[in-house]
Amino acid sequence: MENIEEPGLVTEAPMEDDDGVLHEPTLGDVCKTDSGTEDGGKNASKVPNELEGPGKHISIQKELSHLAGLVEQSDGQKNPCPLCPVDLFKACHINKLLRHLQNFHWKVSVEFEGYRMCICCLPCKQNTTHNETELPSKQSAHYHCIICSATVARRRTEMIKHIKRHVDNGETQVKPSSSSPGVILQELNIDVRVLPNFNTPLISETFFNPVMKTNRQLIFCALAVLAADREPLECLDAFSSTGIMGLQWAKNLRNSVHVTVNDISDSSIAMIRENCQLNKMKAVMKSKEQPEMETDPTAEKDDFMGTIEVTQMDANILMHMQAFDFIHLDPFGTSVNYLDAAFRNIRNLGILSVTSTDTGSLYAKTVHVTKRHYGCNIIRTEYFKELAARIVLSAIARAAARCNKGIEVLLSVALEHFVLVIVRVLRGPSLADESTKMINNLIHCHWCEERIFQKEGNMVEENPYKQLPCDCHKSMPGRSAVMLGPLWSGSLFNTGFLRRMVLAAVSREIGDILTLLKTLISESECTAHRQSYSHQEAEIPVGGDVFVDPGKRKHLEVNTNACKRLKTEIRVEHPPFYYSIHRHAIGGLNIPKLNKILQYLTEAGFLVSRTHFDPTGIRTNAPLATLKAILEKNSTLSNSSQTSSYKETPETNTDELAPAGASSVSDPK
């Protein structure tokens, strides 16, 4: 990599005098103008700054004289440093100030493509922590990247690593001055501009996570299914940040949806406006103080493809003010603080999608936080991901019941970095009572990890742990089980809705989530996974026993009556939770492959399927003892076990085993 200096102090390159002799630069040389005259620095401000413009920071210069030219010099007056706040470096005379620029800012600069990125101490980063009585800490010093305009930590080695990452990715072009520095990414026919350090919310003011692409595609397909039933829909993205999700809805579904994107951050609202213009969408502002609609004054073009309503207020206030058909909640962390407001005005048969990223509490890493946020008692289990989804669903069901509404679970997904649940809202106190009946405690065995939901009823049993199908409470001393929950004990999927999501994904060529959706369908029906299931297949199940060609789907008449559509959707109660095959493998035995285990359980008459929660997990209604018996019956001895058993076999006399007339093995003949 060229033009990137190694860590160390950087000094100005040697200069030549009139006789051609090299010497180190002096302060007088710094203040020389382009004509070669020395005026003591009075005309240094006339040196042109080649990085003028909002796209480049003043700390990025080509020469030391250009950096010194930033100082407004005057005779006999003290001048502040252009790269330091007044509280950190007080104003001083020109000679001392120039020494400060050379020995502090210029010495630790990083060179790239002829430019020097000097260290900057200005309050460019809004997350700098200091109060009125304390000076800014040394951590406020940083560098500005010339390529992506990012602010990098104070250490020079970190800045060099940052530049090297750009070079390794092929990003070596110095971007010209621009009023909107950042990176443009594309997803689902949407161009979105993100700020530098967009995947670190503590550094960047707006947040965009490329890993959440699967999450956004699942939510889009769910909205597309709802839009096929009734239109137009009032949709809300309560925490939009860059606005990419709302732009995907508005640009791909067009007149079927009326999208509202909301964020409380000023920088996020500015980024949303710019992304709307980038995708030729008209942004219409609406605030709490000014409820009337105001067109974005920066929008001058008339060739817009659609309109998006942009609001800047607290999400709870917005959801109390306006009714919606589709609401998506994706706060930074838990979403329990916004569930009551979401169910307050969401319309009947509407859809609420909730993305929870507080995996530390949901995956039983911080159980005290789980107790505080969700009111659930949990421990780390082999089925912790499904446990997390049921925790979120129990909180959603309780929030809906407080508003006399029930829920129907359409989709539950728990991956490494998020938990997504999508529910349909059913209005009525009787439906709310039916949903609350699905919230029960779970009895979990500590020894074998067998589990069962506690039986309904108000009678207190003497030993509720006897409900477990295992006999660990008889053979193990003390308490062998624990009570977990309360949790959602109902179904996690709606098969008919998932099949319609597959059609929506196929029609819009969203192939990234097809494998996941097909796994969810087989998991909801608890049938063996179909390995040959591809989106080019001639027949795809839609609902009931109806099969259609996905290529002819657009020619069929779509039933817009939501109630009739609900009747056609299949509701299959699948067994709760799953077993990890590696967790229950028998030592010294090689267990069969997962597809073989599915076949053995199916032949035994049990429901069985794969699960997306765990690639080595099996969802089945077979007891754990039956599963272990099948594994033991069809497993084979490992090589190490065969070797050890061979060594333990006593030595035999080969002469006794040899037939009559045959020579012994030790016979020299």
XYZ file of C-alpha atoms in Angstrom:
669
model
C 0.000 0.000 0.000
C 1.412 3.290 -1.009
C 1.587 6.636 0.703
C 0.636 5.355 4.171
C 3.275 6.036 6.754
C 4.115 3.655 9.537
C 3.365 4.655 13.136
C 5.679 7.288 14.524
C 6.184 11.009 14.633
C 5.943 12.704 11.277
C 7.951 15.786 10.436
C 7.920 18.058 7.448
C 10.103 16.959 4.549
C 13.524 18.704 4.190
C 13.549 21.881 2.120
C 16.130 23.358 -0.249
C 17.518 26.858 0.121
C 18.657 29.133 -2.694
C 22.033 27.316 -2.868
C 20.402 23.895 -3.181
C 21.382 22.820 0.369
C 18.843 20.714 2.288
C 17.800 21.903 5.740
C 14.964 21.260 8.159
C 11.902 23.544 7.805
C 11.607 26.464 10.159
C 8.654 28.558 11.196
C 9.667 31.178 8.728
C 9.593 28.615 5.935
C 6.114 27.602 6.989
C 4.800 31.134 6.626
C 6.305 31.678 3.174
C 3.800 32.357 0.464
C 3.781 30.732 -2.949
C 5.853 33.612 -4.360
C 8.724 32.749 -1.993
C 8.638 35.966 0.060
C 8.786 35.839 3.798
C 6.414 38.173 5.578
C 6.438 36.748 9.063
C 3.190 34.899 8.515
C 1.031 37.933 7.786
C -0.056 36.644 4.387
C -0.205 32.980 5.321
C -3.989 33.032 5.191
C -3.755 33.648 1.477
C -2.453 30.121 0.893
C -5.212 28.285 -0.968
C -6.887 25.446 0.850
C -7.438 22.705 -1.702
C -9.889 20.911 0.546
C -12.356 23.735 0.963
C -15.972 22.644 0.999
C -18.272 20.799 3.390
C -17.104 17.392 2.251
C -13.552 17.677 3.663
C -12.512 18.665 7.127
C -10.049 21.510 7.816
C -7.686 19.056 9.522
C -6.910 17.474 6.125
C -4.255 19.506 4.320
C -1.499 18.976 1.796
C 1.266 21.095 3.333
C 2.131 22.564 6.688
C 1.875 26.029 5.198
C -1.748 25.311 4.295
C -2.442 24.321 7.887
C -0.801 27.503 9.121
C -2.872 29.446 6.612
C -5.986 28.633 8.624
C -4.848 31.080 11.315
C -6.194 34.610 11.003
C -2.964 36.459 11.784
C -2.727 40.054 12.965
C 0.089 42.061 14.538
C 0.267 42.062 18.322
C -2.866 39.959 18.861
C -3.285 36.448 20.176
C -4.897 33.844 17.947
C -6.637 30.560 18.839
C -5.729 27.210 17.352
C -8.031 26.276 14.432
C -7.998 22.573 15.464
C -8.336 22.925 19.250
C -11.130 24.339 21.422
C -10.359 27.476 23.410
C -10.677 25.625 26.720
C -8.015 23.133 25.687
C -5.504 25.495 24.035
C -5.711 29.163 24.884
C -5.070 31.857 22.307
C -1.410 32.847 21.985
C 0.961 34.777 19.756
C 1.655 33.599 16.240
C 5.099 32.085 16.875
C 3.883 29.892 19.701
C 0.776 28.940 17.752
C 2.773 27.862 14.713
C 5.041 25.725 16.905
C 1.919 24.122 18.369
C 0.565 23.329 14.893
C 3.864 21.831 13.799
C 4.805 19.886 16.930
C 1.339 18.635 17.888
C -1.058 18.451 14.937
C 1.344 18.008 12.027
C 3.766 15.612 13.720
C 1.202 12.886 14.305
C -0.565 13.274 10.974
C -1.222 10.344 8.615
C -0.350 10.720 4.936
C -2.425 9.329 2.074
C -2.323 10.296 -1.622
C -0.360 13.475 -0.886
C -2.714 14.669 1.870
C -2.032 14.847 5.596
C -4.807 13.942 8.054
C -3.881 15.895 11.173
C -5.184 15.150 14.626
C -8.267 17.189 15.503
C -9.420 18.222 18.977
C -12.573 20.064 17.969
C -15.934 18.802 19.343
C -16.787 17.095 16.054
C -18.109 13.978 17.799
C -21.338 14.709 19.612
C -20.891 11.803 21.993
C -17.943 13.475 23.724
C -18.614 13.321 27.455
C -17.816 16.429 29.459
C -19.703 18.926 31.587
C -19.553 22.644 32.080
C -16.910 22.507 34.813
C -14.579 19.957 33.234
C -12.426 20.249 30.173
C -12.900 17.774 27.312
C -10.990 14.570 27.901
C -8.123 13.426 25.741
C -10.453 10.897 24.161
C -12.104 13.762 22.247
C -9.073 14.026 19.957
C -9.606 12.173 16.696
C -8.817 11.951 12.991
C -11.042 12.608 9.968
C -10.786 10.034 7.187
C -10.199 11.541 3.742
C -11.967 8.631 2.024
C -15.177 8.110 3.995
C -15.185 11.214 6.252
C -15.356 8.997 9.345
C -14.066 10.112 12.727
C -11.483 7.657 14.037
C -10.188 7.274 17.590
C -7.320 9.346 18.979
C -4.543 6.793 18.439
C -2.593 7.197 15.226
C -2.255 3.445 14.759
C -6.040 3.142 14.619
C -6.163 5.715 11.833
C -3.514 3.830 9.864
C -5.486 0.578 10.254
C -8.615 2.392 9.110
C -6.908 3.599 5.923
C -5.455 0.151 5.279
C -8.921 -1.367 5.434
C -10.043 1.048 2.722
C -7.071 0.053 0.574
C -7.752 -3.661 1.100
C -11.352 -3.124 -0.022
C -10.238 -1.239 -3.117
C -11.446 2.134 -1.821
C -8.450 4.297 -2.639
C -10.104 7.192 -4.412
C -10.229 10.471 -2.539
C -13.834 11.622 -2.767
C -14.474 15.199 -3.896
C -16.172 17.743 -1.730
C -19.799 16.908 -1.138
C -22.525 18.261 1.052
C -23.475 14.697 2.054
C -20.422 12.568 2.827
C -21.052 8.888 3.358
C -21.496 5.542 1.664
C -24.351 4.532 -0.661
C -25.643 0.986 -0.230
C -28.321 -0.824 -2.216
C -30.923 -3.294 -0.966
C -34.223 -4.397 -2.519
C -34.072 -1.766 -5.308
C -33.397 0.978 -2.755
C -30.316 3.203 -2.643
C -29.612 4.379 0.884
C -26.877 6.768 1.958
C -25.385 5.996 5.355
C -22.944 7.948 7.448
C -19.425 6.683 8.152
C -19.280 4.111 10.955
C -22.923 3.338 10.120
C -22.810 -0.065 11.851
C -21.696 1.342 15.208
C -24.501 3.399 16.776
C -22.266 4.712 19.562
C -20.011 6.429 16.986
C -22.397 7.276 14.154
C -25.536 9.296 14.755
C -27.548 7.016 12.472
C -27.493 3.244 12.493
C -27.665 0.768 9.617
C -26.917 -2.919 10.078
C -26.362 -4.888 6.841
C -26.697 -8.143 8.789
C -30.382 -7.325 9.414
C -31.158 -7.760 5.716
C -33.013 -11.014 6.436
C -35.096 -9.237 9.045
C -36.104 -6.478 6.634
C -37.001 -8.952 3.889
C -39.225 -11.012 6.190
C -41.072 -7.894 7.318
C -41.510 -6.721 3.726
C -43.022 -10.052 2.663
C -45.395 -9.979 5.644
C -46.544 -6.482 4.661
C -46.975 -7.590 1.041
C -49.281 -10.395 2.181
C -51.362 -7.972 4.241
C -51.502 -5.489 1.344
C -52.998 -8.228 -0.861
C -55.951 -8.538 1.527
C -56.847 -4.869 1.875
C -55.537 -1.548 0.681
C -54.479 1.116 1.205
C -52.625 0.359 4.428
C -51.406 2.833 7.014
C -47.877 1.610 7.829
C -45.439 2.855 10.461
C -41.727 2.283 10.893
C -41.376 3.669 14.415
C -37.553 3.650 14.528
C -36.473 4.216 10.946
C -32.927 5.637 11.412
C -31.873 5.815 7.720
C -35.437 5.185 6.462
C -34.502 2.172 4.334
C -37.394 -0.012 5.503
C -40.053 2.625 4.819
C -38.507 3.341 1.423
C -38.676 -0.364 0.543
C -42.364 -0.448 1.442
C -43.291 2.703 -0.452
C -41.229 2.075 -3.584
C -42.123 -1.592 -4.097
C -45.762 -1.605 -2.944
C -46.603 1.839 -4.383
C -50.269 2.810 -3.878
C -51.067 -0.179 -1.683
C -49.448 1.449 1.349
C -49.188 4.874 2.933
C -45.862 4.865 4.766
C -44.910 6.881 7.842
C -41.309 6.824 9.022
C -40.388 8.212 12.419
C -37.233 8.961 14.353
C -36.454 11.348 17.163
C -32.878 12.151 16.090
C -32.196 15.277 14.037
C -29.399 13.613 12.061
C -31.640 10.632 11.260
C -34.395 12.906 9.967
C -31.888 14.719 7.745
C -30.624 11.377 6.448
C -34.187 10.190 5.765
C -34.917 13.328 3.709
C -31.783 12.830 1.662
C -32.531 9.149 1.058
C -36.045 10.077 -0.082
C -34.593 12.419 -2.684
C -32.035 9.792 -3.659
C -34.863 7.339 -4.454
C -37.165 9.991 -6.011
C -39.627 9.827 -3.138
C -41.355 12.943 -1.851
C -40.833 13.526 1.894
C -43.687 15.253 3.723
C -42.877 16.471 7.237
C -45.230 16.272 10.175
C -44.340 17.145 13.774
C -46.073 17.287 17.129
C -46.072 21.078 17.174
C -47.169 21.332 13.529
C -49.625 18.519 12.816
C -50.371 19.865 9.370
C -48.374 18.420 6.508
C -45.447 20.397 5.178
C -43.564 19.521 2.037
C -39.815 19.239 2.309
C -38.429 22.614 1.131
C -35.358 20.911 -0.309
C -37.523 18.929 -2.719
C -37.601 20.813 -5.998
C -38.264 18.042 -8.487
C -41.712 16.985 -9.558
C -40.947 13.534 -10.961
C -41.530 11.683 -7.684
C -42.441 8.000 -7.567
C -44.376 8.287 -4.300
C -44.801 10.109 -1.008
C -43.520 9.261 2.460
C -44.651 10.967 5.633
C -41.717 11.802 7.910
C -42.294 12.498 11.603
C -39.888 13.448 14.368
C -41.325 12.634 17.777
C -41.358 9.991 20.457
C -42.708 6.704 19.111
C -45.152 6.295 22.002
C -46.658 9.734 21.345
C -47.020 9.050 17.631
C -48.739 5.693 18.114
C -51.182 7.293 20.565
C -51.993 10.086 18.103
C -52.599 8.056 14.945
C -54.072 4.650 14.012
C -52.166 2.208 11.796
C -52.742 -1.107 10.052
C -49.115 -2.220 10.181
C -46.552 -1.235 12.836
C -42.934 -2.291 13.039
C -40.992 -1.792 16.279
C -37.215 -2.113 16.201
C -35.775 -0.085 19.092
C -32.196 -0.375 20.238
C -32.734 -3.142 22.802
C -36.008 -4.263 24.350
C -39.378 -3.258 22.926
C -41.565 -3.700 26.024
C -41.708 0.068 26.590
C -43.583 0.584 23.309
C -46.042 -2.336 23.255
C -48.859 -0.586 25.156
C -48.819 2.382 22.779
C -48.650 0.083 19.740
C -51.804 -1.828 20.727
C -53.674 1.333 21.665
C -54.536 2.421 18.110
C -53.640 -0.494 15.844
C -56.665 -1.501 13.774
C -58.474 -4.824 13.899
C -56.793 -7.594 11.855
C -53.716 -5.394 11.620
C -50.172 -6.726 11.971
C -47.526 -5.843 14.543
C -43.918 -6.897 13.970
C -41.429 -6.627 16.810
C -37.660 -6.984 16.484
C -35.796 -7.449 19.762
C -32.011 -7.127 19.774
C -31.514 -7.506 23.541
C -30.196 -11.026 23.082
C -28.202 -10.781 26.303
C -31.382 -10.898 28.376
C -33.422 -13.096 26.020
C -30.697 -15.732 25.681
C -30.303 -16.013 29.487
C -26.928 -14.287 29.706
C -28.296 -11.649 32.102
C -31.269 -13.311 33.784
C -31.834 -10.396 36.188
C -32.467 -8.095 33.209
C -34.939 -10.639 31.809
C -36.804 -10.627 35.110
C -36.851 -6.822 35.142
C -37.981 -6.281 31.543
C -40.190 -9.280 30.801
C -41.116 -10.599 34.244
C -39.863 -14.106 33.324
C -37.675 -16.502 35.226
C -35.362 -18.343 32.816
C -32.102 -20.259 32.773
C -29.745 -21.280 29.978
C -31.167 -24.312 28.172
C -30.527 -26.190 24.944
C -33.662 -24.595 23.431
C -32.796 -21.035 24.529
C -33.637 -19.437 21.168
C -37.199 -20.693 21.100
C -37.438 -19.768 24.760
C -36.504 -16.195 23.770
C -39.266 -16.044 21.142
C -41.849 -17.286 23.650
C -40.703 -14.674 26.183
C -41.310 -11.852 23.695
C -44.681 -13.308 22.693
C -45.816 -13.495 26.319
C -45.013 -9.794 26.775
C -46.886 -8.950 23.557
C -49.942 -11.004 24.574
C -50.148 -9.292 27.978
C -49.845 -5.834 26.394
C -52.581 -6.685 23.887
C -54.862 -8.029 26.616
C -54.612 -4.739 28.508
C -56.207 -3.123 25.453
C -58.884 -5.880 25.162
C -57.152 -7.382 22.136
C -55.836 -10.813 21.342
C -53.038 -11.975 19.083
C -52.470 -14.665 16.486
C -48.830 -15.543 15.957
C -47.875 -15.543 12.286
C -44.103 -15.838 12.419
C -41.369 -16.288 15.035
C -37.694 -16.213 14.110
C -34.714 -16.196 16.459
C -31.305 -15.910 14.848
C -27.898 -15.062 16.277
C -28.386 -11.314 16.562
C -32.145 -10.677 16.767
C -35.546 -12.129 17.638
C -38.413 -11.285 15.255
C -42.076 -12.017 15.959
C -45.015 -11.019 13.742
C -48.554 -11.199 15.152
C -52.034 -10.389 13.877
C -54.182 -8.246 16.166
C -57.670 -9.551 16.997
C -59.995 -7.081 18.696
C -62.345 -8.236 21.447
C -62.191 -9.161 25.155
C -63.024 -12.810 24.469
C -60.098 -13.063 22.032
C -57.905 -11.362 24.598
C -58.893 -14.019 27.147
C -58.037 -16.771 24.669
C -54.572 -15.280 24.189
C -53.874 -14.967 27.913
C -54.750 -18.644 28.361
C -51.686 -19.399 26.221
C -49.364 -17.874 28.840
C -48.217 -20.679 31.151
C -45.240 -21.738 33.215
C -42.740 -24.319 31.997
C -41.370 -27.183 34.095
C -37.762 -27.905 33.117
C -35.630 -30.815 34.337
C -32.107 -29.878 35.341
C -30.624 -33.302 34.634
C -32.000 -34.467 31.278
C -33.496 -31.127 30.092
C -36.914 -32.654 29.533
C -39.630 -30.012 29.604
C -43.413 -29.688 29.711
C -45.860 -26.826 30.154
C -47.633 -26.798 33.483
C -51.213 -28.055 33.413
C -53.931 -25.448 33.539
C -55.878 -25.009 36.740
C -55.768 -23.156 40.039
C -55.212 -26.186 42.269
C -51.754 -26.371 43.822
C -50.148 -29.759 43.444
C -47.930 -31.300 46.081
C -45.140 -31.952 43.606
C -45.731 -30.298 40.197
C -42.428 -31.732 38.932
C -44.107 -35.152 38.705
C -45.749 -33.886 35.518
C -42.441 -34.389 33.718
C -42.305 -37.581 31.628
C -38.802 -38.354 32.959
C -38.005 -40.127 36.254
C -35.144 -37.893 37.329
C -37.039 -36.720 40.429
C -37.028 -40.318 41.691
C -33.377 -41.144 41.120
C -31.773 -37.752 41.790
C -31.590 -36.241 45.269
C -32.990 -32.792 45.991
C -34.922 -30.653 43.546
C -34.347 -31.924 40.021
C -36.542 -29.409 38.149
C -37.184 -25.673 37.971
C -40.202 -23.567 37.057
C -39.592 -21.206 34.110
C -41.801 -18.486 32.717
C -44.492 -17.390 32.317
C -44.111 -18.096 28.592
C -46.236 -18.250 25.450
C -47.329 -21.882 25.087
C -49.233 -21.608 21.794
C -48.127 -22.014 18.217
C -45.219 -19.998 16.830
C -46.204 -20.089 13.144
C -49.155 -19.795 10.788
C -48.638 -22.213 7.905
C -50.965 -20.510 5.436
C -49.434 -17.108 6.082
C -45.930 -18.510 5.609
C -46.908 -20.044 2.274
C -48.239 -16.718 1.079
C -44.971 -15.110 2.159
C -43.159 -17.601 -0.080
C -45.306 -16.464 -3.005
C -44.566 -12.820 -2.209
C -40.832 -13.558 -2.079
C -40.903 -15.499 -5.368
C -42.927 -12.863 -7.227
C -40.496 -10.107 -6.163
C -37.368 -12.244 -6.674
C -36.315 -12.198 -3.023
C -34.388 -15.445 -2.968
C -32.346 -14.861 0.183
C -35.116 -15.885 2.585
C -36.718 -18.716 0.592
C -34.713 -21.418 2.357
C -35.606 -19.972 5.744
C -39.303 -19.721 4.859
C -39.417 -23.303 3.624
C -37.808 -24.481 6.857
C -40.418 -22.530 8.808
C -43.242 -24.138 6.807
C -41.992 -27.661 7.481
C -41.432 -26.709 11.126
C -44.961 -25.358 11.486
C -46.436 -28.550 9.992
C -43.830 -30.685 11.797
C -43.065 -32.670 8.666
C -39.710 -33.760 7.323
C -37.791 -31.064 5.450
C -37.990 -31.334 1.653
C -34.451 -31.158 0.336
C -35.497 -30.720 -3.322
C -37.768 -27.728 -2.596
C -36.669 -24.888 -4.887
C -38.365 -21.688 -6.005
C -38.434 -23.048 -9.557
C -40.713 -25.880 -8.467
C -43.925 -26.236 -10.450
C -46.169 -26.526 -7.412
C -45.993 -24.507 -4.210
C -48.549 -24.935 -1.414
C -50.645 -21.818 -0.923
C -53.299 -22.731 1.596
C -55.390 -25.789 2.317
C -54.902 -28.345 -0.444
C -54.623 -25.800 -3.275
C -51.525 -25.769 -5.493
C -50.742 -23.118 -8.069
C -47.906 -22.306 -10.418
C -45.915 -19.346 -9.018
C -45.517 -17.991 -12.525
C -49.298 -17.838 -12.965
C -49.987 -16.377 -9.540
C -50.321 -12.865 -10.885
C -53.072 -13.978 -13.278
C -55.283 -15.330 -10.509
C -57.924 -13.269 -8.833
C -56.816 -12.260 -5.344
C -59.451 -12.461 -2.653
C -59.483 -9.080 -0.951
C -61.812 -10.130 1.844
C -59.607 -10.518 4.908
C -62.087 -12.678 6.807
C -62.363 -15.213 3.985
C -58.604 -15.224 3.646
C -58.224 -16.048 7.334
C -60.480 -19.084 6.952
C -58.253 -20.535 4.219
C -55.072 -20.290 6.294
C -54.046 -23.525 7.956
C -53.445 -23.565 11.694
C -51.433 -26.602 12.775
C -50.345 -26.990 16.380
C -46.743 -28.113 16.299
C -44.940 -29.630 19.302
C -43.297 -27.040 21.548
C -39.513 -26.815 21.744
C -36.882 -29.038 20.205
C -34.043 -31.399 21.148
C -30.403 -30.924 20.227
C -29.016 -34.160 18.827
C -25.466 -33.391 19.914
C -26.672 -32.606 23.419
C -28.259 -36.053 23.830
C -25.691 -38.083 21.882
C -24.408 -41.192 23.641
C -20.725 -41.221 24.433
C -18.618 -43.607 22.388
C -21.251 -43.980 19.664
C -21.508 -42.376 16.244
C -25.068 -41.121 15.858
C -26.705 -41.368 12.421
C -27.173 -38.360 10.202
C -29.975 -35.947 10.928
C -32.102 -37.016 7.953
C -31.877 -40.642 9.094
C -33.035 -39.688 12.578
C -35.999 -37.854 11.051
C -36.834 -40.984 9.085
C -36.628 -43.259 12.139
C -38.926 -41.025 14.181
C -41.419 -40.747 11.311
C -41.516 -44.533 10.928
C -42.187 -44.804 14.652
C -45.307 -42.653 14.212
C -44.118 -39.345 15.697
C -44.324 -35.831 14.292
C -40.856 -34.593 13.431
C -39.145 -31.791 11.518
C -36.041 -29.677 11.451
C -35.966 -26.330 13.210
C -34.431 -23.026 12.181
C -33.558 -22.296 15.813
C -30.785 -24.910 15.825
C -29.207 -26.620 12.777
C -28.667 -29.755 14.908
C -32.109 -29.616 16.530
C -35.203 -31.750 15.935
C -38.765 -30.686 16.736
C -40.819 -33.739 17.660
C -43.588 -34.886 19.963
C -41.623 -37.992 20.919
C -40.496 -38.125 24.560
C -36.825 -37.692 25.275
C -36.508 -41.290 26.431
C -37.860 -42.521 23.090
C -35.473 -40.259 21.188
C -32.506 -41.579 23.180
C -33.602 -45.163 22.575
C -33.765 -44.573 18.812
C -30.354 -42.906 18.855
C -28.832 -45.795 20.808
C -30.423 -48.395 18.571
C -29.188 -46.868 15.317
C -25.781 -45.607 16.455
C -22.516 -47.387 15.743
C -19.338 -47.713 17.720
C -16.746 -45.037 17.064
C -13.196 -45.905 16.010
C -11.808 -44.994 19.408
C -14.337 -47.271 21.135
C -13.506 -50.186 18.823
C -9.794 -49.706 19.475
C -10.245 -49.605 23.230
C -12.491 -52.686 23.190
C -9.896 -54.532 21.106
C -7.163 -53.701 23.600
C -9.276 -54.922 26.515
C -9.869 -58.350 24.824
C -7.632 -61.028 26.458
C -4.972 -62.585 24.278
C -5.832 -66.007 22.808
C -3.574 -68.887 21.818
C -3.414 -68.999 18.049
C -2.296 -72.612 18.147
C -5.594 -73.604 19.706
C -7.580 -71.786 17.007
C -5.542 -73.174 14.105
C -6.983 -76.171 12.225
C -5.330 -79.577 12.444
C -2.192 -79.887 10.341
C -1.726 -76.099 10.001
C 1.408 -74.411 11.249
C 1.356 -71.796 13.956
C 1.764 -68.135 13.215
C 5.012 -68.171 15.135
C 6.281 -71.197 13.277
C 9.564 -70.240 11.554
C 8.540 -72.205 8.503
